[in-house]
Coordinates of C-alpha atoms and ligand atoms in Angstrom, one line a residue:
Chain A
X1 CA 49.4 143.9 150.8
X2 CA 49.9 142.1 154.1
X3 CA 50.5 145.4 155.7
X4 CA 47.3 146.8 154.3
X5 CA 45.3 143.8 155.6
X6 CA 47.0 144.2 159.0
X7 CA 46.0 147.9 159.1
X8 CA 42.5 147.0 158.2
X9 CA 42.3 144.4 161.0
X10 CA 43.7 146.9 163.6
X11 CA 41.3 149.6 162.4
X12 CA 38.4 147.2 162.6
X13 CA 39.4 146.1 166.1
X14 CA 39.7 149.8 167.2
X15 CA 36.3 150.6 165.8
X16 CA 34.8 147.6 167.5
X17 CA 36.4 148.6 170.8
X18 CA 34.9 152.1 170.5
X19 CA 31.5 151.1 169.3
X20 CA 30.8 148.0 171.4
X21 CA 30.2 149.9 174.6
X22 CA 27.6 152.0 172.8
X23 CA 26.0 148.9 171.4
X24 CA 25.9 147.5 174.9
X25 CA 24.3 150.7 176.2
X26 CA 21.7 150.8 173.6
X27 CA 21.0 147.1 174.0
X28 CA 20.7 147.4 177.8
X29 CA 18.2 150.2 177.4
X30 CA 15.8 147.9 175.6
X31 CA 15.7 145.2 178.3
X32 CA 12.5 144.2 180.0
X33 CA 14.2 143.4 183.2
X34 CA 14.3 145.8 186.2
X35 CA 18.1 145.8 186.2
X36 CA 20.8 146.5 183.6
X37 CA 21.2 143.4 181.5
X38 CA 23.1 142.6 178.3
X39 CA 22.1 141.0 176.1
X40 CA 18.7 142.5 176.8
X41 CA 16.0 140.2 178.2
X42 CA 13.2 140.8 175.8
X43 CA 12.7 144.0 173.9
X44 CA 10.8 147.0 175.2
X45 CA 10.8 150.8 174.9
X46 CA 9.3 151.2 178.4
X47 CA 12.5 152.8 179.9
X48 CA 12.3 155.5 177.2
X49 CA 8.7 156.0 178.2
X50 CA 9.8 156.3 181.8
X51 CA 12.4 158.9 181.2
X52 CA 10.4 161.0 178.7
X53 CA 7.4 161.0 181.0
X54 CA 9.7 162.1 183.9
X55 CA 9.7 166.0 183.8
X56 CA 13.1 166.3 185.6
X57 CA 14.8 164.3 182.9
X58 CA 13.2 166.3 180.1
X59 CA 14.0 169.5 181.9
X60 CA 17.6 168.6 182.4
X61 CA 17.9 167.5 178.8
X62 CA 16.7 170.8 177.7
X63 CA 18.9 172.7 180.2
X64 CA 22.0 170.8 178.9
X65 CA 21.1 171.4 175.2
X66 CA 20.4 175.1 175.8
X67 CA 23.5 175.4 177.9
X68 CA 25.8 173.7 175.4
X69 CA 24.4 175.6 172.5
X70 CA 24.7 179.0 174.3
X71 CA 28.2 178.2 175.5
X72 CA 29.3 177.2 172.0
X73 CA 27.8 180.3 170.4
X74 CA 29.5 182.6 172.9
X75 CA 32.8 180.6 172.6
X76 CA 32.7 181.3 168.8
X77 CA 32.0 185.0 169.3
X78 CA 34.9 185.2 171.7
X79 CA 37.4 182.9 170.1
X80 CA 37.3 184.2 166.5
X81 CA 38.3 187.8 167.4
X82 CA 40.8 186.4 169.9
X83 CA 42.3 184.2 167.3
X84 CA 42.5 187.0 164.8
X85 CA 44.2 189.2 167.3
X86 CA 46.7 186.5 168.3
X87 CA 47.6 185.6 164.7
X88 CA 47.6 189.1 163.1
X89 CA 49.0 191.5 165.6
X90 CA 52.0 191.8 167.8
X91 CA 51.2 193.3 171.1
X92 CA 52.9 193.2 174.5
X93 CA 52.0 190.1 176.5
X94 CA 50.8 188.2 173.4
X95 CA 52.3 185.0 174.6
X96 CA 50.8 185.3 178.0
X97 CA 47.4 186.2 176.4
X98 CA 47.2 183.1 174.3
X99 CA 48.5 180.9 177.1
X100 CA 45.7 182.4 179.3
X101 CA 43.0 181.7 176.7
X102 CA 44.1 178.1 176.3
X103 CA 44.7 177.4 180.0
X104 CA 41.3 175.9 180.7
X105 CA 42.4 173.0 178.5
X106 CA 45.0 172.0 181.0
X107 CA 43.3 173.0 184.3
X108 CA 41.2 170.3 186.1
X109 CA 37.6 171.2 185.7
X110 CA 37.0 170.4 189.4
X111 CA 39.5 173.0 190.4
X112 CA 38.0 175.5 188.0
X113 CA 34.6 174.8 189.2
X114 CA 35.5 175.4 192.9
X115 CA 37.3 178.6 192.0
X116 CA 34.3 179.8 189.9
X117 CA 32.0 179.0 192.8
X118 CA 34.1 181.0 195.2
X119 CA 34.2 183.9 192.9
X120 CA 30.6 183.6 191.8
X121 CA 29.6 183.5 195.5
X122 CA 31.3 186.8 196.1
X123 CA 29.4 188.6 193.3
X124 CA 26.1 186.7 193.8
X125 CA 26.4 184.6 190.6
X126 CA 25.8 181.0 191.8
X127 CA 23.4 178.2 191.3
X128 CA 21.6 179.6 188.3
X129 CA 21.8 179.2 184.5
X130 CA 24.1 182.2 184.1
X131 CA 26.6 180.8 186.6
X132 CA 26.6 177.5 184.6
X133 CA 27.0 179.3 181.4
X134 CA 30.0 181.4 182.5
X135 CA 31.8 178.2 183.6
X136 CA 31.0 176.4 180.4
X137 CA 32.1 179.3 178.2
X138 CA 35.4 179.2 180.0
X139 CA 36.0 175.5 179.3
X140 CA 34.8 175.4 175.8
X141 CA 36.3 178.5 174.3
X142 CA 39.8 177.0 174.0
X143 CA 38.5 174.3 171.7
X144 CA 37.3 176.8 169.2
X145 CA 40.4 178.8 169.6
X146 CA 42.6 175.7 169.0
X147 CA 40.8 174.7 165.8
X148 CA 40.6 178.2 164.3
X149 CA 44.1 179.5 165.1
X150 CA 46.0 177.1 162.7
X151 CA 43.8 178.2 159.8
X152 CA 44.8 181.9 160.2
X153 CA 48.1 181.2 158.4
X154 CA 50.4 183.5 156.5
X155 CA 48.8 182.4 153.3
X156 CA 45.3 183.1 154.7
X157 CA 46.5 186.6 155.6
X158 CA 47.7 187.1 152.0
X159 CA 44.2 186.3 150.9
X160 CA 42.8 189.0 153.1
X161 CA 45.3 191.4 151.7
X162 CA 44.2 190.4 148.2
X163 CA 40.7 191.1 149.2
X164 CA 41.5 194.6 150.5
X165 CA 43.6 195.2 147.4
X166 CA 40.5 194.5 145.3
X167 CA 38.5 197.1 147.1
X168 CA 36.8 195.2 150.0
X169 CA 36.8 196.9 153.4
X170 CA 37.5 195.0 156.6
X171 CA 34.0 193.8 157.3
X172 CA 33.4 192.6 153.7
X173 CA 36.8 190.8 153.8
X174 CA 35.9 189.1 157.0
X175 CA 32.6 187.7 155.7
X176 CA 33.7 186.9 152.1
X177 CA 37.2 185.6 152.7
X178 CA 38.1 185.1 156.4
X179 CA 35.0 183.3 157.5
X180 CA 34.8 180.8 154.6
X181 CA 38.5 180.0 155.3
X182 CA 38.0 179.3 159.0
X183 CA 34.6 177.6 158.5
X184 CA 36.0 174.1 158.9
X185 CA 37.8 175.0 162.1
X186 CA 34.8 176.7 163.5
X187 CA 32.5 173.7 162.8
X188 CA 35.1 171.2 164.3
X189 CA 35.7 173.5 167.3
X190 CA 32.0 174.0 167.8
X191 CA 31.4 170.2 167.8
X192 CA 34.1 169.7 170.4
X193 CA 32.8 172.6 172.4
X194 CA 29.2 171.4 172.3
X195 CA 30.1 167.9 173.3
X196 CA 32.5 169.0 176.1
X197 CA 29.8 171.2 177.5
X198 CA 27.0 168.6 177.1
X199 CA 28.8 165.9 179.0
X200 CA 30.4 168.0 181.7
X201 CA 29.9 166.9 185.3
X202 CA 32.8 168.3 187.3
X203 CA 32.2 171.9 186.6
X204 CA 28.4 171.8 186.4
X205 CA 28.0 170.0 189.7
X206 CA 28.9 173.2 191.7
X207 CA 26.1 175.2 190.3
X208 CA 23.3 172.7 189.7
X209 CA 20.3 172.5 192.0
X210 CA 17.3 170.1 192.2
X211 CA 15.4 172.5 189.9
X212 CA 18.2 173.3 187.6
X213 CA 20.1 170.3 186.5
X214 CA 22.0 169.1 183.5
X215 CA 21.7 165.6 182.1
X216 CA 25.1 164.3 183.1
X217 CA 24.8 165.6 186.7
X218 CA 21.4 164.2 186.9
X219 CA 22.7 160.8 185.8
X220 CA 25.6 161.1 188.1
X221 CA 23.4 161.7 191.1
X222 CA 21.0 159.0 190.1
X223 CA 23.5 156.2 189.7
X224 CA 24.8 156.9 193.2
X225 CA 21.6 155.4 194.6
X226 CA 20.1 153.1 192.0
X227 CA 21.1 151.5 188.7
X228 CA 18.3 150.6 186.5
X229 CA 17.8 150.5 182.7
X230 CA 16.5 154.1 182.7
X231 CA 20.0 155.5 182.8
X232 CA 20.9 153.4 179.7
X233 CA 17.8 154.9 178.1
X234 CA 19.0 158.4 178.9
X235 CA 22.5 157.7 177.5
X236 CA 21.1 156.1 174.4
X237 CA 18.8 159.0 173.8
X238 CA 21.8 161.3 174.1
X239 CA 23.7 159.1 171.6
X240 CA 20.9 159.2 169.1
X241 CA 20.6 163.0 169.5
X242 CA 24.3 163.4 168.9
X243 CA 24.1 161.2 165.8
X244 CA 21.3 163.2 164.5
X245 CA 23.2 166.4 165.2
X246 CA 26.3 165.2 163.4
X247 CA 24.3 164.0 160.4
X248 CA 22.5 167.4 160.2
X249 CA 25.9 169.2 160.3
X250 CA 27.2 167.0 157.6
X251 CA 24.2 167.7 155.4
X252 CA 24.4 171.5 156.0
X253 CA 28.0 172.5 156.2
X254 CA 29.7 169.2 155.4
X255 CA 32.3 167.3 157.5
X256 CA 34.6 166.1 154.7
X257 CA 37.3 168.4 156.1
X258 CA 37.6 166.1 159.1
X259 CA 38.8 163.2 156.9
X260 CA 40.4 164.9 153.9
X261 CA 42.8 167.9 154.0
X262 CA 43.1 169.0 150.4
X263 CA 41.8 172.5 150.8
Chain M
X1 CA 53.4 214.7 136.9
X2 CA 54.5 211.2 137.8
X3 CA 51.8 208.6 138.2
X4 CA 53.4 207.3 141.4
X5 CA 55.7 209.5 143.5
X6 CA 57.5 208.2 146.6
X7 CA 59.3 210.8 148.6
X8 CA 61.6 210.2 151.5
X9 CA 59.9 207.1 152.7
X10 CA 61.3 205.2 155.7
X11 CA 60.1 202.1 157.5
X12 CA 61.4 200.3 160.5
X13 CA 60.4 197.0 162.1
X14 CA 61.4 197.3 165.7
X15 CA 65.0 198.3 165.7
X16 CA 65.5 197.1 162.1
X17 CA 65.3 199.8 159.5
X18 CA 63.9 198.1 156.4
X19 CA 63.7 201.2 154.2
X20 CA 65.8 204.3 154.5
X21 CA 64.7 207.6 152.9
X22 CA 63.5 206.0 149.7
X23 CA 62.4 208.2 146.8
X24 CA 61.1 207.0 143.4
X25 CA 58.9 208.2 140.6
X26 CA 57.0 206.0 138.2
X27 CA 55.5 207.5 135.1
X28 CA 52.2 206.4 133.6
X29 CA 52.6 203.3 131.5
X30 CA 56.2 202.8 132.7
X31 CA 57.7 199.4 133.7
X32 CA 59.9 199.8 136.7
X33 CA 61.6 196.9 138.4
X34 CA 62.7 196.8 142.0
X35 CA 65.9 194.7 142.0
X36 CA 68.0 193.7 144.9
X37 CA 69.2 190.8 147.1
X38 CA 67.0 189.0 149.6
X39 CA 66.0 191.1 152.5
X40 CA 66.8 194.5 151.0
X41 CA 63.3 195.8 151.4
X42 CA 61.6 195.2 148.0
X43 CA 58.5 193.6 149.4
X44 CA 58.3 196.2 152.2
X45 CA 58.4 199.0 149.6
X46 CA 55.7 197.3 147.6
X47 CA 53.5 196.8 150.7
X48 CA 53.9 200.4 151.6
X49 CA 52.6 201.4 148.1
X50 CA 49.7 199.0 148.3
X51 CA 48.8 200.2 151.8
X52 CA 49.4 197.1 153.8
X53 CA 52.0 198.9 155.8
X54 CA 52.2 202.5 156.8
X55 CA 55.4 204.5 156.4
X56 CA 57.2 205.9 159.4
X57 CA 58.1 208.9 157.4
X58 CA 57.7 210.3 153.9
X59 CA 54.8 210.6 151.5
X60 CA 53.4 208.5 148.7
X61 CA 51.3 210.1 145.9
X62 CA 49.3 208.8 143.1
X63 CA 48.4 211.2 140.3
X64 CA 49.5 213.9 142.7
X65 CA 47.1 212.9 145.5
X66 CA 48.6 212.1 148.8
X67 CA 47.6 208.5 149.6
X68 CA 50.1 207.9 152.5
X69 CA 47.3 207.4 155.0
X70 CA 44.6 206.1 152.6
X71 CA 43.6 202.5 153.5
X72 CA 44.5 199.7 151.1
X73 CA 41.0 199.1 149.8
X74 CA 40.7 202.7 148.6
X75 CA 44.0 202.9 146.7
X76 CA 43.7 203.1 143.0
X77 CA 46.1 200.3 142.2
X78 CA 46.2 196.5 142.3
X79 CA 48.6 193.8 143.3
X80 CA 49.7 190.4 142.0
X81 CA 50.9 188.5 145.1
X82 CA 53.9 186.3 145.2
X83 CA 52.0 183.1 145.9
X84 CA 49.0 184.4 144.0
X85 CA 46.7 184.5 147.1
X86 CA 43.8 183.3 145.1
X87 CA 40.6 182.6 147.0
X88 CA 40.4 178.8 147.2
X89 CA 36.7 178.7 148.0
X90 CA 35.7 180.6 144.9
X91 CA 35.8 179.6 141.3
X92 CA 38.2 181.2 138.9
X93 CA 35.4 183.3 137.5
X94 CA 34.4 184.5 141.0
X95 CA 38.0 185.2 141.9
X96 CA 38.3 187.6 139.0
X97 CA 34.8 189.0 139.4
X98 CA 35.6 189.9 143.1
X99 CA 37.2 193.2 142.2
X100 CA 34.4 194.5 139.9
X101 CA 31.8 193.4 142.5
X102 CA 33.5 195.4 145.2
X103 CA 33.7 198.5 143.0
X104 CA 29.9 198.4 142.6
X105 CA 29.4 196.4 139.4
X106 CA 26.3 194.2 139.2
X107 CA 26.6 190.4 139.0
X108 CA 26.2 190.3 135.2
X109 CA 28.5 193.2 134.5
X110 CA 31.1 191.7 136.9
X111 CA 30.9 188.4 135.2
X112 CA 31.3 189.9 131.8
X113 CA 34.4 191.9 132.9
X114 CA 35.8 188.8 134.5
X115 CA 35.4 186.7 131.3
X116 CA 37.0 189.5 129.4
X117 CA 40.0 189.7 131.7
X118 CA 40.3 185.9 131.7
X119 CA 40.5 185.7 127.9
X120 CA 43.1 188.5 128.0
X121 CA 45.4 186.2 129.9
X122 CA 44.4 183.2 127.7
X123 CA 42.2 181.4 130.3
X124 CA 38.8 182.0 128.6
X125 CA 37.7 178.4 129.2
X126 CA 38.7 178.0 132.8
X127 CA 36.2 180.1 134.6
X128 CA 34.3 177.2 136.3
X129 CA 37.4 175.6 137.8
X130 CA 38.7 176.1 141.2
X131 CA 42.2 177.5 141.8
X132 CA 43.4 174.1 143.2
X133 CA 42.5 172.5 139.9
X134 CA 44.9 174.7 138.0
X135 CA 48.6 174.4 137.3
X136 CA 51.0 177.0 138.7
X137 CA 51.2 178.9 135.5
X138 CA 47.5 179.0 135.2
X139 CA 47.1 180.2 138.7
X140 CA 49.6 182.9 137.9
X141 CA 47.4 184.0 135.0
X142 CA 44.3 184.1 137.2
X143 CA 46.1 186.3 139.7
X144 CA 47.0 188.6 136.8
X145 CA 43.5 188.6 135.4
X146 CA 42.1 189.4 138.9
X147 CA 44.6 192.3 139.3
X148 CA 43.9 193.9 135.9
X149 CA 40.1 193.4 135.8
X150 CA 39.5 196.8 137.3
X151 CA 41.9 198.4 134.9
X152 CA 44.2 200.0 137.4
X153 CA 46.7 202.6 136.2
X154 CA 49.3 201.0 138.5
X155 CA 50.0 197.3 139.1
X156 CA 52.3 196.1 141.8
X157 CA 53.9 192.6 141.3
X158 CA 55.9 190.8 143.9
X159 CA 58.1 188.3 142.2
X160 CA 55.1 187.0 140.2
X161 CA 57.2 184.5 138.2
X162 CA 59.4 183.1 140.9
X163 CA 57.4 180.0 141.4
X164 CA 57.5 179.0 137.7
X165 CA 60.1 176.8 136.0
X166 CA 62.6 178.5 133.7
X167 CA 60.9 177.9 130.4
X168 CA 57.4 178.9 131.5
X169 CA 59.0 181.9 133.2
X170 CA 60.6 183.1 130.0
X171 CA 57.3 182.8 128.1
X172 CA 55.4 184.6 130.9
X173 CA 58.0 187.4 130.8
X174 CA 57.2 188.1 127.2
X175 CA 53.5 187.8 127.7
X176 CA 53.5 190.0 130.8
X177 CA 55.4 192.7 129.0
X178 CA 53.1 192.5 126.0
X179 CA 50.1 192.8 128.3
X180 CA 51.6 195.7 130.1
X181 CA 52.1 197.6 126.9
X182 CA 48.7 196.7 125.5
X183 CA 46.9 197.9 128.6
X184 CA 49.2 200.9 129.1
X185 CA 49.4 200.1 132.8
X186 CA 52.4 201.1 134.9
X187 CA 54.2 198.2 136.6
X188 CA 56.2 198.2 139.7
X189 CA 57.8 194.8 139.5
X190 CA 59.8 193.2 142.3
X191 CA 62.4 190.6 141.3
X192 CA 65.7 189.4 142.4
X193 CA 66.5 188.1 138.9
X194 CA 68.5 190.7 137.1
X195 CA 68.1 189.1 133.7
X196 CA 64.4 189.3 134.2
X197 CA 64.7 193.0 135.2
X198 CA 66.9 193.8 132.3
X199 CA 64.7 192.0 129.8
X200 CA 61.4 193.6 130.9
X201 CA 61.9 197.0 132.5
X202 CA 62.0 200.5 131.2
X203 CA 63.9 201.4 134.4
X204 CA 65.5 199.4 137.1
X205 CA 65.7 200.6 140.7
X206 CA 68.5 198.7 142.5
X207 CA 68.0 198.4 146.2
X208 CA 70.4 197.3 148.9
X209 CA 70.0 197.4 152.7
X210 CA 66.9 199.5 152.5
X211 CA 68.3 202.2 150.2
X212 CA 67.9 202.8 146.5
X213 CA 71.4 202.6 145.1
X214 CA 70.7 203.6 141.6
X215 CA 67.8 204.1 139.2
X216 CA 68.2 203.8 135.4
X217 CA 67.6 201.7 132.4
X218 CA 69.4 198.4 132.1
X219 CA 72.2 199.7 129.9
X220 CA 72.9 202.6 132.2
X221 CA 73.0 200.5 135.3
X222 CA 75.2 197.9 133.6
X223 CA 77.6 200.4 131.9
X224 CA 77.7 203.1 134.5
X225 CA 77.0 201.6 137.9
X226 CA 76.8 204.3 140.6
X227 CA 78.8 202.5 143.2
X228 CA 80.6 199.3 144.1
X229 CA 77.4 197.5 145.2
X230 CA 75.7 198.0 141.9
X231 CA 78.8 197.2 139.9
X232 CA 79.2 193.8 141.7
X233 CA 75.5 193.0 141.9
X234 CA 74.6 193.6 138.2
X235 CA 76.5 191.3 135.9
X236 CA 80.1 190.5 136.7
X237 CA 82.8 193.0 137.1
X238 CA 86.5 193.3 137.5
X239 CA 87.2 196.0 140.2
X240 CA 90.6 197.5 140.0
X241 CA 91.9 200.3 142.3
X242 CA 93.0 203.3 140.3
X243 CA 96.3 205.0 141.0
X244 CA 96.0 207.8 138.5
X245 CA 93.8 208.6 135.6
X246 CA 94.4 211.4 133.0
X247 CA 91.9 211.0 130.3
X248 CA 92.4 207.5 129.1
X249 CA 95.9 207.2 130.6
X250 CA 94.8 205.1 133.5
X251 CA 97.2 203.4 135.9
X252 CA 96.0 200.7 138.2
X253 CA 97.3 200.3 141.7
X254 CA 98.1 196.9 143.1
X255 CA 95.4 195.1 144.9
X256 CA 96.8 195.5 148.4
X257 CA 97.0 199.3 147.9
X258 CA 93.6 200.9 148.3
X259 CA 92.9 204.2 146.6
X260 CA 89.8 206.3 146.6
X261 CA 88.7 205.4 143.1
X262 CA 87.8 202.1 141.5
X263 CA 87.8 201.1 137.8
X264 CA 84.9 198.8 136.8
X265 CA 85.7 196.6 133.8
X266 CA 83.2 194.0 132.5
X267 CA 84.9 190.7 131.6
X268 CA 83.7 191.0 127.9
X269 CA 85.6 194.2 127.6
X270 CA 88.9 192.7 128.5
X271 CA 90.8 191.5 125.4
X272 CA 93.5 189.0 125.9
X273 CA 96.7 188.9 123.8
X274 CA 99.8 186.8 123.9
X275 CA 102.8 188.5 125.4
X276 CA 104.5 190.7 122.8
X277 CA 101.5 190.6 120.4
X278 CA 100.9 194.3 119.8
X279 CA 99.2 194.1 116.5
X280 CA 95.8 195.6 117.2
X281 CA 96.5 198.1 119.9
X282 CA 95.1 201.6 119.8
X283 CA 96.1 204.8 121.6
X284 CA 93.4 204.7 124.2
X285 CA 94.0 201.1 125.3
X286 CA 95.2 200.3 128.8
X287 CA 97.6 197.4 128.9
X288 CA 98.3 195.0 131.8
X289 CA 100.7 192.1 131.8
X290 CA 99.3 189.1 133.4
X291 CA 99.5 185.3 133.8
X292 CA 96.7 182.9 133.0
X293 CA 95.5 181.1 136.1
X294 CA 92.5 179.1 134.8
X295 CA 90.3 178.6 131.8
X296 CA 86.6 177.8 132.1
X297 CA 84.0 177.4 129.4
X298 CA 80.3 177.9 130.4
X299 CA 77.5 178.0 128.0
X300 CA 78.5 180.0 125.0
X301 CA 81.4 181.8 126.5
X302 CA 84.9 181.1 127.8
X303 CA 86.3 182.8 130.8
X304 CA 90.0 183.2 131.1
X305 CA 91.0 184.0 134.7
X306 CA 94.3 185.9 134.9
X307 CA 96.3 187.2 137.8
X308 CA 98.1 190.6 137.7
X309 CA 99.0 193.1 140.4
X310 CA 97.4 190.7 142.9
X311 CA 94.0 190.9 141.2
X312 CA 92.1 188.1 139.6
X313 CA 91.0 189.6 136.3
X314 CA 88.5 187.7 134.1
X315 CA 88.5 188.1 130.3
X316 CA 85.5 186.7 128.5
X317 CA 85.6 185.4 125.0
X318 CA 82.5 184.5 123.0
X319 CA 82.4 180.9 121.9
X320 CA 83.8 177.8 123.3
X321 CA 87.3 178.3 122.0
X322 CA 89.9 179.1 124.7
X323 CA 92.2 180.6 122.0
X324 CA 94.9 178.2 123.0
X325 CA 95.5 179.9 126.4
X326 CA 96.8 177.6 129.1
X327 CA 97.4 178.2 132.8
X328 CA 100.8 179.7 133.2
X329 CA 100.9 181.5 129.9
X330 CA 102.2 185.1 130.0
X331 CA 99.6 187.4 128.4
X332 CA 98.8 191.0 127.9
X333 CA 95.3 192.2 128.9
X334 CA 94.0 195.1 126.9
X335 CA 91.1 197.3 128.0
X336 CA 89.8 200.2 125.9
X337 CA 89.9 203.4 128.1
X338 CA 86.2 204.1 127.6
X339 CA 85.3 200.6 128.8
X340 CA 86.7 201.6 132.2
X341 CA 84.0 203.1 134.4
X342 CA 85.3 205.0 137.4
X343 CA 83.5 205.1 140.7
X344 CA 84.3 206.3 144.2
X345 CA 85.4 203.5 146.3
X346 CA 83.5 203.9 149.6
X347 CA 84.6 200.6 151.0
X348 CA 88.2 199.6 152.0
Ligands
ATP401 N1 56.6 192.2 159.5 C1 58.0 192.3 159.7 N2 58.5 192.3 160.9 C2 59.8 192.4 161.2 N3 60.7 192.5 160.2 C3 60.3 192.5 158.9 C4 58.9 192.4 158.6 N4 58.8 192.4 157.3 C5 60.0 192.5 156.8 N5 60.9 192.5 157.8 C6 62.4 192.7 157.6 O1 62.6 193.8 156.7 C7 63.7 193.5 155.8 C8 63.2 193.6 154.4 O2 62.2 192.6 154.1 P1 61.5 192.5 152.7 O3 60.5 191.4 152.9 O4 61.1 193.8 152.2 O5 62.7 191.9 151.8 P2 62.7 191.6 150.3 O6 63.7 192.5 149.6 O7 61.4 191.5 149.8 O8 63.4 190.1 150.3 P3 63.1 188.8 149.5 O9 63.8 189.0 148.2 O10 63.7 187.7 150.3 O11 61.6 188.7 149.3 C9 64.1 192.0 156.1 O12 65.3 192.1 156.9 C10 63.0 191.5 156.9 O13 63.5 190.5 157.9
MG402 MG1 60.1 189.9 149.1

């Protein structure tokens, strides 16, 4: 009993610690003052008006969203076959192959960004959307791979065999058995991938320009010269967008698997 | 023509040869067990038949048609998997309807056939549940229903009962056998439980180290094991080196002296008499003088362990009575000549 209460208290404390900065951020975005202030002095939405009427912010917000969505989609298309290959087949260099696929998880993004810029420079792929996309695909693919691989277990393979045994060819088996089985991993991996791409600064910074910018790089550049409540408004808008996205995912595919593990 | 005919099939994993030149025929409607110790290649053979593995050498035919290189989903047979491999994201009904759907049946027809198969295994009411909401025994039945719904002529089963407790297992053995006979489907049934194999099979194929050691019905394999492995693996056996044998005049050699023939004697075929008690001896009996070493009662039988010529010879008596035999007693062991099965001794 005491232990349970203790756990509750610790959990509440942890939640508060995580949520408080967000509350501060949202609060600060509503201030009427010309500087960041918490608690807000008066309530206004003018800073939101400022950013949404600023075409560079809107453009970078769209760039970031489009970039993160494309990178996530490509990551899924790459990671699923790769995961199937790694878990189903023995081939020479398999260990090295999976280590290679997961290596962006341990490489500093700044190093990766510099390397990609060098390489991109030599083939003329720099400072455009495609250059950004290539880098982001590299860093987010491991997330999808990581969440899908554990679901391709021995038991899961037996189900695929059962499907073939019952007369389903490879493609049918993939869509009717494999995909539903790895769905939870795909969704979790996709969320991680999207967020990782959306908030990335270190990698993007090498390939962004004044015309083509992502939201985090834009903010990063902005706060170097001035700090006013508009950056809090940008961050809050991002938080709200993220919350909406999560709720939409929950309503469509469901997120129960993140908290329960009974199937 | 045999329903299933396997000829000279070999399969290696890397340097490990899992199956060596295996040949086996299964007739239509026949129940054949693959019996052998862990790692002997039973699952490998089953997976080769199902098409999940391809043989390095040899051919597999069904109804005379060579299916060695036909992919699994086009083979006219079905499998009951060891851990059932039910689809957890589908209801029981959808699990069973999966087969008919894939073979072109419409939604309604598939559902009808699924319900029919489910009631065949006694699960008519469970269609709406999900596999995780069923007990192990019920999941087992769903796996069975799913495998028979397309009415295959050949069903492969990999230790289908091994996850069930003893009582349920006995009941399922009977039900499975009844279902097999009712549907007239041939079973290739993997087990490492010899009692199960004996109780259910028309024929048993004993495997060891990737080779088929012997194929025959339970009585044949028990009474006339082909070699030392089968003799020791099936039931219990006293193995005695044979010095000379002329008809039923058999002389055993001492244990430390190996000869090229072995006598296989089942414990229940060894009669035990007090020394000097010659009352009920017949002409064909072989007599051995021995000394009682230990007496053990297990279940409904009593084993009397005796030593003679350096062997430990077990005599089994029905019932719990030890007949008054005590360790140290001098006794005569009597074995009827035709209860001694002679095999070549390849080992030693
Ligand atoms: N995919 C594989 N890769 C490498 N070796 C394998 C593979 N599958 C089986 N083997 C080996 O082949 C041998 C036979 O395996 P198999 O699974 O057929 O045995 P089994 O008779 O079914 O045993 P059990 O009763 O334990 O299920 C074993 O030594 C096993 O280690
Ligand atoms: Mg096995």
